[in-house]
Amino acid sequence: MDNELALLGLYIEEEEPTPISLENSMNLLLDGIDRQLATAASIRSDWTRMKGDIVLNCDRPQEQVIVLNKILRAAEMSKEKIVQLSYKYFLTRKWYESLSDPIRCNSWIELQRRVTDISAILSTNNGELKRLGPVIREVETELIKAEQQQQIHDSKLYDQAETHKKMAFTLQRTIQRQHDEIVALKQKIDELEAMRLQKEEQQRQLQQVLEQAKGREVEEEISDKAYLERMIEEVEDDRMEDLPNVEDTSSGDEDGCMEEIPTLEQISSDEEDNRVDDHTSLNRLQEDLWKIKKVLKKFPYRMIGDTKGVASDKPCAFCGKTKRHFSDSCPKVTNGNERYHIVSTGKLCVHCLDNCPKHKCKFKPRSCWYCDRVRGTIAEDMIPEDNGHHKALCSVADSRSLLVNRIASLKKEIEERRARSRGRECRRIDP
């Protein structure tokens, strides 16, 4: 039907087309009418089958709307094309009969071997349109129902979405509340742990006091023995005074030798003083050991490594990376003395690790956190004497091994003193 517009143009310009061109146009129009009639019949048959289809009725509303729209569009398009082709065939046939002689017309009709009569074609097309009309109305009705169901379904989905949002919000609040409870429980656990440590410390102090009291009892017992020995010596001296005087029969050299020999009382007194000094020194060493262990248990240490959520744009003073970690947690340079050397070489401020004017740093009055943890303890001598520094430069956090060495040295000295004390006691008791 490519020449339909061409024929219309000839009609408008009042030019006569050739009979053969009109015959070709009619042939094409009849072919088109046959195809559309077959399409309309197929649509009616498909719809009749689909009306009772359980799958269509059970499909979701969105899918039903898509299928029904497709059927409705095909049915309406087929109806429109049947009407258009009927009009075109009627006009072309009338024009052909007016331009051709009856013999040519009859010859063309005989060659077609199909219905070419205008009345018969219009009757057939009209019958198909009447059968197609109810199908279109039924599809439209079903489409309206499907669209309503889709609206209801969409409304339910919206309600479900809102419900899920509320549930998510409630769950989030529950999680936050549980997080707060966990934080509170952690704080409570930390408090209980601190109380436990304090109680253990008190028990250790009590044990130390008991040990000291036991040591004093031993010392008093030893003093009682020495006093008894002195009493025996005094009784022996009294007996010697009652015996005949034999000093005249001894030589002057022997008298001088007897005067130089120390008495038992003098020897016991010296040994007693040594035992008292050793006991006092041993208690002092044990007290120092307990204090160092106490400091070591709470000794500060650095958290080395990258940290999430570092919002500061200030680069690390030692490796130069930003938003990876704070300077105190730098994993590249961990030793405080080495860090201090880097800052001094780079002419940075030791209080804020920045290029602030000399002696005008606003952070200078701040004290170091690591130094504050050991200040006032037996490990206070580890604090560097440098007029203050940033905690990232502190060497206290690197001195844990020094405390461990001190503990080992104290334990060794305590054992040595105990061994000497036991040896002295054995020599005193043995005849």
Tab-separated table of C-alpha atoms in Angstrom, residues 314-335 338-343 346 353 392:
chain	number	residue	atom	x	y	z
A	314	LYS	CA	47.086	17.585	60.454
A	315	PRO	CA	49.753	15.186	59.136
A	316	CYS	CA	51.658	12.827	61.393
A	317	ALA	CA	54.811	14.540	62.680
A	318	PHE	CA	56.917	11.418	62.059
A	319	CYS	CA	55.663	9.759	58.825
A	320	GLY	CA	53.668	12.612	57.233
A	321	LYS	CA	50.457	10.628	56.624
A	322	THR	CA	47.072	12.296	57.184
A	323	LYS	CA	43.806	10.879	58.506
A	324	ARG	CA	45.486	7.513	59.206
A	325	HIS	CA	46.532	7.904	62.846
A	326	PHE	CA	47.541	10.455	65.422
A	327	SER	CA	51.223	11.183	65.882
A	328	ASP	CA	51.344	9.277	69.184
A	329	SER	CA	50.128	6.088	67.398
A	330	CYS	CA	52.555	6.298	64.458
A	331	PRO	CA	53.588	2.707	63.562
A	332	LYS	CA	56.634	3.830	61.561
A	333	VAL	CA	58.513	5.524	64.413
A	334	THR	CA	57.613	4.091	67.848
A	335	ASN	CA	60.559	4.979	70.128
A	338	GLU	CA	63.925	8.654	68.204
A	339	ARG	CA	60.768	10.751	67.845
A	340	TYR	CA	62.325	13.501	69.981
A	341	HIS	CA	65.355	13.502	67.681
A	342	ILE	CA	63.127	13.836	64.568
A	343	VAL	CA	61.225	16.773	66.091
A	346	GLY	CA	62.943	19.282	62.015
A	353	LEU	CA	54.605	19.104	67.155
A	392	ALA	CA	54.099	11.435	71.543
